């Protein structure tokens, strides 16, 4: 296939994905995700929004220094300070891109920017020129493009291409477009703009109507050659186009679409699991490609058909997207080297020997309780170990819960707060409620519980329960994670992890506000 049939995959899990309420990731987690994206051969990794906070700047910089094979990109508004900060974060990248944007729809220009259209064009051109002084690779986005006027888009795009933008991104910011209309818009832009051949057209679709992947497919059909997407479809509100769905649609229906990507699809499931464990956002079982049931055949007729000839009911193989059968991988006699190497295969590396030893110690304890250890167990165990290690302010020391028929559940616990042990007990409507009340009797955080979820990591009653606790305080939302074969202990850990994240109190700017 010629290069003209190759679609560039621009992954924005670390930027737009992180804008999902509660999905914020630490620098180390972002580095792990970036490593996995590079391994999956993503073309462009949008590593963050460098000016958002000192932490975001450090993450973009660290990813730019780590990643060698993918282009690393930072978002910036069309403002001098943003562009300079992005340039600074990317200065050591092998291949760095500045992605600058401004809104172009009448509603955004009038109410949000309060700027006349001519001024928006001038600011966009100025931003692209400034970014071009810092890197040869500049992308320009027209925020809310799907509600912008075609003639106005043609004018601004022509001028930013002249100013040096090499990628023009057309976002469906509010997830409003429908496929035929969106494809038509892309086709019109490419045909009408005189210097369109000097740039690659890209799309960035949100999923408010569940059409993000369909709109992205319509766009590539009309000539776009870059698609912005996220693992598991993470992203602002209903999320972005899901990378795994878009890539597998292109691959499975190459007969009609005639396009390809450079993605190593066998890395898709490991990437999905990594994102889910790092953010605490579980993947729904019936989610295409990466959901637990995506390749499970329940009905007898289907099972019979698949056994006789797999393609009767399967349009792609589970192996092609990286599902290894849910098999036992390690047991209580497995050593540290086997433990480390299996986790490396799953995309997790340890920064220090101390971190490896801590996780390996927890693995031995788990292996005593649960004889068969699966990949899912290892991933949950490592994210729980990391959550405990990041607990700087609150630390769970001990917990005892009584729950019996006819009695009100009671939790008694000791939590270390900044080095001082504190005790509390509380009753609740159930054991988890009692535990959370006891923790609050100590922490007195004033946070509101937004979500409590428990997922069995594997099959069987000896499975670890992976718990997510989402807390909100003063508009800030955080997700805490915990995993244990005892779901009450996992719940306490998850709550304490969330409190520690709130306590870290990281302020960051939102690009679109
Ligand atoms: O949705 C959007 O418009 C964006 C831009 C900043 C590209 O995320
Ligand atoms: Zn977006």
PDB file of C-alpha atoms in Angstrom, residues 328-340 342-343 350 355-375 377-379 381-382 385 464:
ATOM      1  CA  UNK A 328      -2.637 -19.427  34.872  1.00  0.00           C
ATOM      2  CA  UNK A 329       0.684 -17.650  34.499  1.00  0.00           C
ATOM      3  CA  UNK A 330       2.394 -17.876  37.876  1.00  0.00           C
ATOM      4  CA  UNK A 331       2.052 -19.749  41.146  1.00  0.00           C
ATOM      5  CA  UNK A 332       3.487 -19.775  44.652  1.00  0.00           C
ATOM      6  CA  UNK A 333       6.745 -21.363  43.483  1.00  0.00           C
ATOM      7  CA  UNK A 334       7.424 -18.742  40.813  1.00  0.00           C
ATOM      8  CA  UNK A 335      10.516 -16.649  41.416  1.00  0.00           C
ATOM      9  CA  UNK A 336      11.232 -12.934  41.216  1.00  0.00           C
ATOM     10  CA  UNK A 337      12.687 -13.185  37.667  1.00  0.00           C
ATOM     11  CA  UNK A 338       9.540 -14.884  36.300  1.00  0.00           C
ATOM     12  CA  UNK A 339       7.390 -12.308  38.111  1.00  0.00           C
ATOM     13  CA  UNK A 340       9.351  -9.385  36.688  1.00  0.00           C
ATOM     14  CA  UNK A 342       5.731 -11.559  32.988  1.00  0.00           C
ATOM     15  CA  UNK A 343       4.963  -8.017  34.133  1.00  0.00           C
ATOM     16  CA  UNK A 350       9.803  -1.320  37.947  1.00  0.00           C
ATOM     17  CA  UNK A 355       9.527  -1.298  44.090  1.00  0.00           C
ATOM     18  CA  UNK A 356      10.017  -4.754  42.545  1.00  0.00           C
ATOM     19  CA  UNK A 357      10.668  -6.318  45.969  1.00  0.00           C
ATOM     20  CA  UNK A 358       7.584  -4.718  47.471  1.00  0.00           C
ATOM     21  CA  UNK A 359       5.357  -5.985  44.652  1.00  0.00           C
ATOM     22  CA  UNK A 360       6.993  -9.424  44.732  1.00  0.00           C
ATOM     23  CA  UNK A 361       6.369  -9.667  48.495  1.00  0.00           C
ATOM     24  CA  UNK A 362       2.678  -8.906  47.904  1.00  0.00           C
ATOM     25  CA  UNK A 363       2.628 -11.508  45.104  1.00  0.00           C
ATOM     26  CA  UNK A 364       3.901 -14.198  47.499  1.00  0.00           C
ATOM     27  CA  UNK A 365       1.167 -13.342  49.998  1.00  0.00           C
ATOM     28  CA  UNK A 366      -1.450 -13.494  47.246  1.00  0.00           C
ATOM     29  CA  UNK A 367      -0.071 -16.785  45.889  1.00  0.00           C
ATOM     30  CA  UNK A 368      -0.540 -18.340  49.339  1.00  0.00           C
ATOM     31  CA  UNK A 369      -4.208 -17.370  49.338  1.00  0.00           C
ATOM     32  CA  UNK A 370      -4.959 -17.960  45.670  1.00  0.00           C
ATOM     33  CA  UNK A 371      -3.276 -20.870  43.909  1.00  0.00           C
ATOM     34  CA  UNK A 372      -3.688 -19.732  40.346  1.00  0.00           C
ATOM     35  CA  UNK A 373      -2.356 -16.270  39.527  1.00  0.00           C
ATOM     36  CA  UNK A 374      -3.529 -14.781  36.228  1.00  0.00           C
ATOM     37  CA  UNK A 375      -2.320 -11.743  34.280  1.00  0.00           C
ATOM     38  CA  UNK A 377      -4.136 -10.574  39.199  1.00  0.00           C
ATOM     39  CA  UNK A 378      -0.641  -9.295  38.498  1.00  0.00           C
ATOM     40  CA  UNK A 379      -1.901  -6.029  37.027  1.00  0.00           C
ATOM     41  CA  UNK A 381      -1.602  -6.290  42.453  1.00  0.00           C
ATOM     42  CA  UNK A 382       0.919  -3.885  40.962  1.00  0.00           C
ATOM     43  CA  UNK A 385       1.123  -1.756  45.475  1.00  0.00           C
ATOM     44  CA  UNK A 464      -9.157 -10.359  43.994  1.00  0.00           C
TER      45      UNK A 464
END
